[in-house]
Short mmCIF file of C-alpha atoms in Angstrom, two decimals:
data_model
loop_
_atom_site.label_atom_id
_atom_site.label_comp_id
_atom_site.label_asym_id
_atom_site.label_seq_id
_atom_site.Cartn_x
_atom_site.Cartn_y
_atom_site.Cartn_z
CA MET S 19 59.54 -66.62 28.64
CA GLN S 20 58.67 -64.22 31.47
CA PRO S 21 55.48 -62.34 32.36
CA PRO S 22 55.04 -58.84 30.85
CA ARG S 23 55.60 -57.31 34.31
CA THR S 24 56.98 -58.68 37.52
CA CYS S 25 54.45 -60.29 39.83
CA GLU S 26 55.32 -57.69 42.45
CA ASP S 27 54.03 -55.02 40.05
CA TYR S 28 50.61 -56.68 39.93
CA LEU S 29 50.55 -57.02 43.70
CA SER S 30 51.56 -53.37 44.10
CA GLU S 31 48.79 -52.26 41.71
CA PHE S 32 46.29 -54.37 43.65
CA ARG S 33 47.37 -52.86 46.97
CA HIS S 34 47.19 -49.36 45.52
CA CYS S 35 43.72 -50.06 44.14
CA LYS S 36 42.51 -51.26 47.55
CA SER S 37 44.05 -48.32 49.43
CA PHE S 38 41.76 -45.89 51.24
CA ARG S 39 43.15 -42.93 49.31
CA ASN S 40 42.53 -44.51 45.91
CA ARG S 41 39.06 -45.72 46.88
CA PHE S 42 38.15 -42.23 48.12
CA HIS S 43 39.51 -40.57 44.98
CA HIS S 44 37.74 -43.03 42.69
CA TYR S 45 34.45 -42.64 44.54
CA TYR S 46 34.76 -38.84 44.47
CA THR S 47 35.61 -38.82 40.75
CA TYR S 48 33.32 -41.54 39.38
CA GLY S 49 30.76 -42.11 42.12
CA THR S 50 31.63 -45.80 42.48
CA ALA S 51 34.24 -47.88 44.26
CA PRO S 52 37.06 -49.15 42.02
CA SER S 53 37.06 -52.76 40.93
CA CYS S 54 40.38 -54.30 41.89
CA GLN S 55 39.61 -57.91 41.02
CA GLN S 56 41.50 -57.81 37.70
CA TRP S 57 44.74 -56.81 39.46
CA LYS S 58 44.22 -59.65 41.93
CA ALA S 59 43.55 -62.13 39.12
CA ASP S 60 46.60 -60.87 37.21
CA TYR S 61 48.78 -61.34 40.29
CA HIS S 62 47.43 -64.87 40.74
CA ASN S 63 48.00 -65.72 37.06
CA CYS S 64 51.50 -64.26 37.16
CA SER S 65 52.37 -66.33 40.21
CA GLU S 66 50.99 -69.48 38.61
CA TRP S 67 52.91 -68.76 35.42
CA GLU S 68 56.19 -68.27 37.28
CA ARG S 69 55.80 -71.17 39.72
CA HIS S 70 54.15 -73.87 37.61
CA LYS S 71 54.61 -72.62 34.03
CA LEU S 72 50.86 -72.98 33.39
CA THR S 73 49.94 -72.01 29.83
CA GLU S 74 46.38 -71.10 30.92
CA ALA S 75 47.75 -68.54 33.38
CA LYS S 76 50.12 -67.22 30.73
CA ASP S 77 47.32 -66.82 28.18
CA ALA S 78 45.01 -65.14 30.71
CA LEU S 79 47.72 -62.70 31.76
CA GLN S 80 48.64 -61.82 28.18
CA LYS S 81 44.97 -61.31 27.31
CA SER S 82 44.54 -59.02 30.31
CA GLU S 83 47.59 -56.95 29.32
CA ARG S 84 46.33 -56.63 25.73
CA ARG S 85 42.93 -55.49 27.00
CA ARG S 86 44.61 -52.94 29.27
CA LEU S 87 46.63 -51.56 26.34
CA GLU S 88 43.51 -51.35 24.16
CA GLU S 89 41.71 -49.40 26.88
CA GLN S 90 44.59 -46.91 27.01
CA LYS S 91 44.23 -46.26 23.28
CA ASN S 92 40.64 -45.06 23.85
CA PHE S 93 41.85 -41.95 25.69
CA THR S 94 42.75 -39.08 23.41
CA PRO S 95 45.62 -36.79 24.42
CA VAL S 96 44.67 -33.43 25.91
CA TRP S 97 47.39 -31.52 24.08
CA LYS S 98 48.05 -31.54 20.36
CA LEU S 99 51.58 -32.82 19.84
CA ARG S 100 53.89 -30.51 17.92
CA GLN S 101 55.88 -31.67 14.92
CA ALA S 102 58.41 -28.83 15.29
CA PRO S 103 59.16 -26.06 17.82
CA PRO S 104 57.50 -22.65 17.37
CA GLY S 105 59.27 -20.27 15.01
CA ASP S 106 60.12 -17.79 17.77
CA TRP S 107 61.29 -20.34 20.33
CA HIS S 108 64.67 -18.60 20.70
CA ARG S 109 63.23 -15.21 21.77
CA PRO S 110 63.31 -14.29 25.48
CA LEU S 111 59.98 -14.82 27.20
CA ASP S 112 59.77 -11.28 28.56
CA GLN S 113 60.44 -9.62 25.16
CA GLU S 114 56.72 -9.45 24.41
CA THR S 115 55.98 -7.56 27.64
CA GLN S 116 58.77 -5.05 26.95
CA GLN S 117 57.26 -4.17 23.56
CA ASP S 118 53.83 -3.50 25.13
CA SER S 119 55.24 -1.00 27.64
#
């Protein structure tokens, strides 16, 4: 069995998190520096899982991924998703402006 992502993905996320641009953006948006330790721990656990097949590392990595997925569910979508296209989807976009003239 393989990790949910490649270990390079975790390392890339950690490097992005530590980047000046991301730290600046996070501080500007939230007023605090981002915590990147989870990405570092995930990279370490992924490496241990791949190299030594440690079940503790596997369990920790899977738990972290589940927690990350649960956190994503807390964010509601901005737009309401449509079930079908609008009834007048086939009309030209400028038809409405021509009628007003």
